[in-house]
mmCIF file with all atom_site columns, C-alpha atoms in Angstrom:
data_model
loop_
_atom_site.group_PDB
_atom_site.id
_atom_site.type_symbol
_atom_site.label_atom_id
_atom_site.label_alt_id
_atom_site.label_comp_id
_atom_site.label_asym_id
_atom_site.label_entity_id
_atom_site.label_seq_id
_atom_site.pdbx_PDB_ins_code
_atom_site.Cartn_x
_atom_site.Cartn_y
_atom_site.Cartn_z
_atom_site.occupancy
_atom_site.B_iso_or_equiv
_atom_site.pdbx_formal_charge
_atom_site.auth_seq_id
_atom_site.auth_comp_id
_atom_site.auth_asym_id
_atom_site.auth_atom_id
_atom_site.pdbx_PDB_model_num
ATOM 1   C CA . UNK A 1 1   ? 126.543 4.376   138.523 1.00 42.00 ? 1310 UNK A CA 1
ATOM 2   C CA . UNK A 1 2   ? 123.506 6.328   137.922 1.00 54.00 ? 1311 UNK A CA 1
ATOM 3   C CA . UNK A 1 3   ? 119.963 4.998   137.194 1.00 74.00 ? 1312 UNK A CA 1
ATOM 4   C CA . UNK A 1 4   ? 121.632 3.520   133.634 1.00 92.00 ? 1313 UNK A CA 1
ATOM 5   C CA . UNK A 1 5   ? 120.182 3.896   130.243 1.00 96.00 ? 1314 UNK A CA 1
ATOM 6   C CA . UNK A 1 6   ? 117.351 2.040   129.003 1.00 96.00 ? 1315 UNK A CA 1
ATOM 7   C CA . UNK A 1 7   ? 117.682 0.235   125.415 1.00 96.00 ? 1316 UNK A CA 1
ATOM 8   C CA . UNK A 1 8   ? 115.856 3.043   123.156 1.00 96.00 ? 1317 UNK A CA 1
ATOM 9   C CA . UNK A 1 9   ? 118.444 5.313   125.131 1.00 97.00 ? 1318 UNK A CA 1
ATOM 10  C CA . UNK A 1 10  ? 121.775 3.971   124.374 1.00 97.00 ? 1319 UNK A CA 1
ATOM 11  C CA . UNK A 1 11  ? 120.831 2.851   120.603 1.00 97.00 ? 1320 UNK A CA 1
ATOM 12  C CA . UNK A 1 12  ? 119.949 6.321   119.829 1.00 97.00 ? 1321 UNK A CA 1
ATOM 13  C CA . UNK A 1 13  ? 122.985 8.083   121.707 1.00 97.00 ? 1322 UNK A CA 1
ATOM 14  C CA . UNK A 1 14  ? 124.997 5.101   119.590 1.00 96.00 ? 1323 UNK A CA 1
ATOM 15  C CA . UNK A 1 15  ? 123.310 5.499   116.215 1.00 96.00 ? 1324 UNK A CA 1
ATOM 16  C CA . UNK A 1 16  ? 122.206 2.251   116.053 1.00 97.00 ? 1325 UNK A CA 1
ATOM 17  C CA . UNK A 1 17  ? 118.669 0.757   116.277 1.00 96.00 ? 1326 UNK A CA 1
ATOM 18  C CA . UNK A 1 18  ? 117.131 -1.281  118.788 1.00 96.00 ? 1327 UNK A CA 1
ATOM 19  C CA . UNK A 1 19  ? 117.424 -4.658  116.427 1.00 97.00 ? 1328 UNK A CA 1
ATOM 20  C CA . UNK A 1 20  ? 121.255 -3.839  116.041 1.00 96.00 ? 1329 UNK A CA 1
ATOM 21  C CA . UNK A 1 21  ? 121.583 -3.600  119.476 1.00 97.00 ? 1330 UNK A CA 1
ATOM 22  C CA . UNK A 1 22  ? 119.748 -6.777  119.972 1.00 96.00 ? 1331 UNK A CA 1
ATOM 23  C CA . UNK A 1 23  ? 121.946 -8.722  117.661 1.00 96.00 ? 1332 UNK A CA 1
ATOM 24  C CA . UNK A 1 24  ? 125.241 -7.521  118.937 1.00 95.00 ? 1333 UNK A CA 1
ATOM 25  C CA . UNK A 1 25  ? 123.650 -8.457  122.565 1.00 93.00 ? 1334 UNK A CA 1
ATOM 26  C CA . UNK A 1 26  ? 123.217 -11.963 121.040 1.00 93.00 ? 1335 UNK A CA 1
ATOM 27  C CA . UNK A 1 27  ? 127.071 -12.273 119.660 1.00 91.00 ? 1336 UNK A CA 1
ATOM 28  C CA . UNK A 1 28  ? 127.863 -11.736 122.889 1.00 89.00 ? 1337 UNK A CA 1
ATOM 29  C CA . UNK A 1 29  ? 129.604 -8.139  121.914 1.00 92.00 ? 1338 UNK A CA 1
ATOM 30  C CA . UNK A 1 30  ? 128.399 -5.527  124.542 1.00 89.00 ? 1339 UNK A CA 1
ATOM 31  C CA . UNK A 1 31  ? 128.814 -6.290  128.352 1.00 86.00 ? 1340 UNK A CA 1
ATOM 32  C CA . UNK A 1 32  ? 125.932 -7.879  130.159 1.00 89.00 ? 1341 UNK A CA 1
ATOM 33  C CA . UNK A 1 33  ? 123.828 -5.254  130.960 1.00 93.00 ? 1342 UNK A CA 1
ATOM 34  C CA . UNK A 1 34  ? 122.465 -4.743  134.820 1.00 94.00 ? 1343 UNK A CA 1
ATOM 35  C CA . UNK A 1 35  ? 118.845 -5.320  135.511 1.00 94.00 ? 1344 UNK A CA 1
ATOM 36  C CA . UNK A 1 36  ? 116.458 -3.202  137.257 1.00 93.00 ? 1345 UNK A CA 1
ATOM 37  C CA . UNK A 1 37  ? 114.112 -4.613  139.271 1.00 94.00 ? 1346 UNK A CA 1
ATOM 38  C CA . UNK A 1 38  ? 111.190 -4.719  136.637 1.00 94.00 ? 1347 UNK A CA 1
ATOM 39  C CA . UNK A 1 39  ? 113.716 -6.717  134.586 1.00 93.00 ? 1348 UNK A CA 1
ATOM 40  C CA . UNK A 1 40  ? 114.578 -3.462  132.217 1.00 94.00 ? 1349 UNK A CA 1
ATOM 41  C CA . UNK A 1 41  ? 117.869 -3.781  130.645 1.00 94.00 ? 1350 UNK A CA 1
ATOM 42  C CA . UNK A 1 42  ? 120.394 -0.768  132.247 1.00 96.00 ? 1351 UNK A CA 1
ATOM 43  C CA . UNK A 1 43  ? 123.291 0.061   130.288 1.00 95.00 ? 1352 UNK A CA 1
ATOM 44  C CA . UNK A 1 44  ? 126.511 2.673   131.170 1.00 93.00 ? 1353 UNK A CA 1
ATOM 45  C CA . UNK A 1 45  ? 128.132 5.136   129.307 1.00 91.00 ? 1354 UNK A CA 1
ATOM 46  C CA . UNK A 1 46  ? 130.520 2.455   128.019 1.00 91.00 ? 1355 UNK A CA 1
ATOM 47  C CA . UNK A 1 47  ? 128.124 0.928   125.924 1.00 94.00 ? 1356 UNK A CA 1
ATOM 48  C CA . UNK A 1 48  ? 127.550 3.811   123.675 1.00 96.00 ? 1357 UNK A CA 1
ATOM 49  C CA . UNK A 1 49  ? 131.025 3.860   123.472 1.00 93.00 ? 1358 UNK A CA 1
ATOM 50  C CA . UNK A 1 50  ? 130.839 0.181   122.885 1.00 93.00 ? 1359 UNK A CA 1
ATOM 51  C CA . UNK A 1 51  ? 128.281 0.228   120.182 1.00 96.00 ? 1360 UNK A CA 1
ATOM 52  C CA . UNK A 1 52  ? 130.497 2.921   118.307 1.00 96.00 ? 1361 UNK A CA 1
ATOM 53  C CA . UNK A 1 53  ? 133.681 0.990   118.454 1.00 94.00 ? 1362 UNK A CA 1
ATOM 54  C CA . UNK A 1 54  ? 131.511 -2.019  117.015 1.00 96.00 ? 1363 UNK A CA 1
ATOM 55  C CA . UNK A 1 55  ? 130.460 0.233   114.385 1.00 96.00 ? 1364 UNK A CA 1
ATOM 56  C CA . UNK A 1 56  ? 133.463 2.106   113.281 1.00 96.00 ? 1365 UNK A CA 1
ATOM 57  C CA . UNK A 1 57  ? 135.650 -1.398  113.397 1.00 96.00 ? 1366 UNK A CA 1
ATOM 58  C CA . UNK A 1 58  ? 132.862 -2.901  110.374 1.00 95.00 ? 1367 UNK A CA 1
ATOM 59  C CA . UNK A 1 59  ? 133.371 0.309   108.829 1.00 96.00 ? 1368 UNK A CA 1
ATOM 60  C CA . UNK A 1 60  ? 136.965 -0.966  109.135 1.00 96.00 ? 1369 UNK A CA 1
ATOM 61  C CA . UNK A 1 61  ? 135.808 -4.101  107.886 1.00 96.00 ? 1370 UNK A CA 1
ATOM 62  C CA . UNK A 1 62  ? 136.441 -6.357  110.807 1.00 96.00 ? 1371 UNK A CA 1
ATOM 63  C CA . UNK A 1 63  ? 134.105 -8.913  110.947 1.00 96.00 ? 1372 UNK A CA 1
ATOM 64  C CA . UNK A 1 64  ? 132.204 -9.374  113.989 1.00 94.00 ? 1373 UNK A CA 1
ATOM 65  C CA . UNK A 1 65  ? 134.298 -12.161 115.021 1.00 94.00 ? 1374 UNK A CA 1
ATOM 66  C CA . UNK A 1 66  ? 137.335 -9.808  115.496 1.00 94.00 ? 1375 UNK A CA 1
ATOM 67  C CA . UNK A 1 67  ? 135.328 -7.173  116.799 1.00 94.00 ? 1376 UNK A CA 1
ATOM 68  C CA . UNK A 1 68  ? 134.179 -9.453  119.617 1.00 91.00 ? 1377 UNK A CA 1
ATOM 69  C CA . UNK A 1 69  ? 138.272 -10.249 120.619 1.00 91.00 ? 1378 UNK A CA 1
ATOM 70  C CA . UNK A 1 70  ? 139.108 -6.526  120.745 1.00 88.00 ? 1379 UNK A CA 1
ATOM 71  C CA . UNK A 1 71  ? 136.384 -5.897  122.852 1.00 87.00 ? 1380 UNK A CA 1
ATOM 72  C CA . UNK A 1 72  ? 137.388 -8.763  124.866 1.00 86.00 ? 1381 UNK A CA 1
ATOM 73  C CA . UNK A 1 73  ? 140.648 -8.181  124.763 1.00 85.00 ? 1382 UNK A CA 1
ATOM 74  C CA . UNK A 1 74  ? 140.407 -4.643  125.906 1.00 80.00 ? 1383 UNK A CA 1
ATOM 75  C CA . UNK A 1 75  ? 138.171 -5.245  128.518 1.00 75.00 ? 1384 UNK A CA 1
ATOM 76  C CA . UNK A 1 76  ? 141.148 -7.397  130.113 1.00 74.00 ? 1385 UNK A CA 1
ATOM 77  C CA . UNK A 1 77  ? 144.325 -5.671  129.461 1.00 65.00 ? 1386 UNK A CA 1
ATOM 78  C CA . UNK A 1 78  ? 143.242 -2.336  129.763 1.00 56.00 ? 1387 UNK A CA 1
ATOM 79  C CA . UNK A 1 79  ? 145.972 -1.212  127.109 1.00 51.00 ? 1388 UNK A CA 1
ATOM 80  C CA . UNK A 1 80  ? 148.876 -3.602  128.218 1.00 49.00 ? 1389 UNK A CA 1
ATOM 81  C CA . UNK A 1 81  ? 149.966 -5.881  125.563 1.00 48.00 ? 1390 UNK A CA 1
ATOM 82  C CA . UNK A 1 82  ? 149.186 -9.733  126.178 1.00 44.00 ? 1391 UNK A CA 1
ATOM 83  C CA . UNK A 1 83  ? 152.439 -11.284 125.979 1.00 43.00 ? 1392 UNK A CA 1
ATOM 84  C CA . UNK A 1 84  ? 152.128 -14.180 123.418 1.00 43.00 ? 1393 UNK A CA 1
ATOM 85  C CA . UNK A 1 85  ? 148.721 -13.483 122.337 1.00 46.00 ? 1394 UNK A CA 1
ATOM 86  C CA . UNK A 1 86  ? 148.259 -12.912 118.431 1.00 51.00 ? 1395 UNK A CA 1
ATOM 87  C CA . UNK A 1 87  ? 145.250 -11.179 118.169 1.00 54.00 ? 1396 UNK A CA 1
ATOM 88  C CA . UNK A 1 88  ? 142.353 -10.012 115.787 1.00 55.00 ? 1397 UNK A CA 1
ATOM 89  C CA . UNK A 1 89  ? 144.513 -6.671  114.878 1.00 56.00 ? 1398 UNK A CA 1
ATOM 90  C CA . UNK A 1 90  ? 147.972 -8.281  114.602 1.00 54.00 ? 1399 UNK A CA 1
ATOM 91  C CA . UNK A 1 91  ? 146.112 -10.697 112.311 1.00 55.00 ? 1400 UNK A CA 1
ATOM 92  C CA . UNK A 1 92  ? 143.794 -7.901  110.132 1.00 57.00 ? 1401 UNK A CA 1
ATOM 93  C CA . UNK A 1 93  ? 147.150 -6.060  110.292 1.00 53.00 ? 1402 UNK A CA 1
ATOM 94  C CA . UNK A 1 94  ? 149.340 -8.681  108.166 1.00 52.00 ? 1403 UNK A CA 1
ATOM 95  C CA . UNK A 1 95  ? 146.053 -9.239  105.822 1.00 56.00 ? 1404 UNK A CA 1
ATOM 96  C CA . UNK A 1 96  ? 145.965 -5.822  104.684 1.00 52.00 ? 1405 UNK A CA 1
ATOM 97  C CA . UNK A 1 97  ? 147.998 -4.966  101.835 1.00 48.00 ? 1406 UNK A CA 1
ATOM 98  C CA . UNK A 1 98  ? 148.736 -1.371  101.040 1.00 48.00 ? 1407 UNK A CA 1
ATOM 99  C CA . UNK A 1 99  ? 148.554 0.339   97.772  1.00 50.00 ? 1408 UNK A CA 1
ATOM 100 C CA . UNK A 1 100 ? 152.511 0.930   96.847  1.00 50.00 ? 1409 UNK A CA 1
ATOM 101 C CA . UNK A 1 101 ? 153.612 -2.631  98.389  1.00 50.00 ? 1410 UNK A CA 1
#
């Protein structure tokens, strides 16, 4: 990895602001940063990507809760299905009832 991106840096690349960022660090939604030696928060590339996903999912409106398990649940299977695991999109999936059902 290079040098990483600082805070200001991956908020603006995401669209978000610093206090978003901040808040999604305290659910626990982005990966644990690295540190640099001064203590500086360094970020990828994946958490811009991150941050958007977060983003477009409300937009979606999955709560933050859900959010947090795809996230999660990406981060693990890398795509695979889980076998047995009901998760947050299964679950929004059989909430949501169309228009013409």
């Amino acid at each position: 990895m290079s040098a990483g991106l600082r805070s200001g840096q991956v908020a603006d690349a995401a669209g978000v602001n610093i206090q978003t960022l901040r808040y999604y660090e305290r659910r626990g939604l982005p990966a644990e940063p690295a540190r640099s030696p001064g203590g500086h928060r360094l970020y990828g590339e994946d958490a811009v990507t991150a941050l958007r996903v977060i983003e477009a999912a409300q937009r979606l409106g999955f709560t933050l809760e859900e959010v947090a398990e795809l996230l999660e649940t990406g981060r693990h299977r890398h795509g695979r299905p889980v076998a047995g695991r009901d998760g947050a999109l299964s679950r929004r999936r059989r909430r949501t009832t169309w228009a013409g059902d």
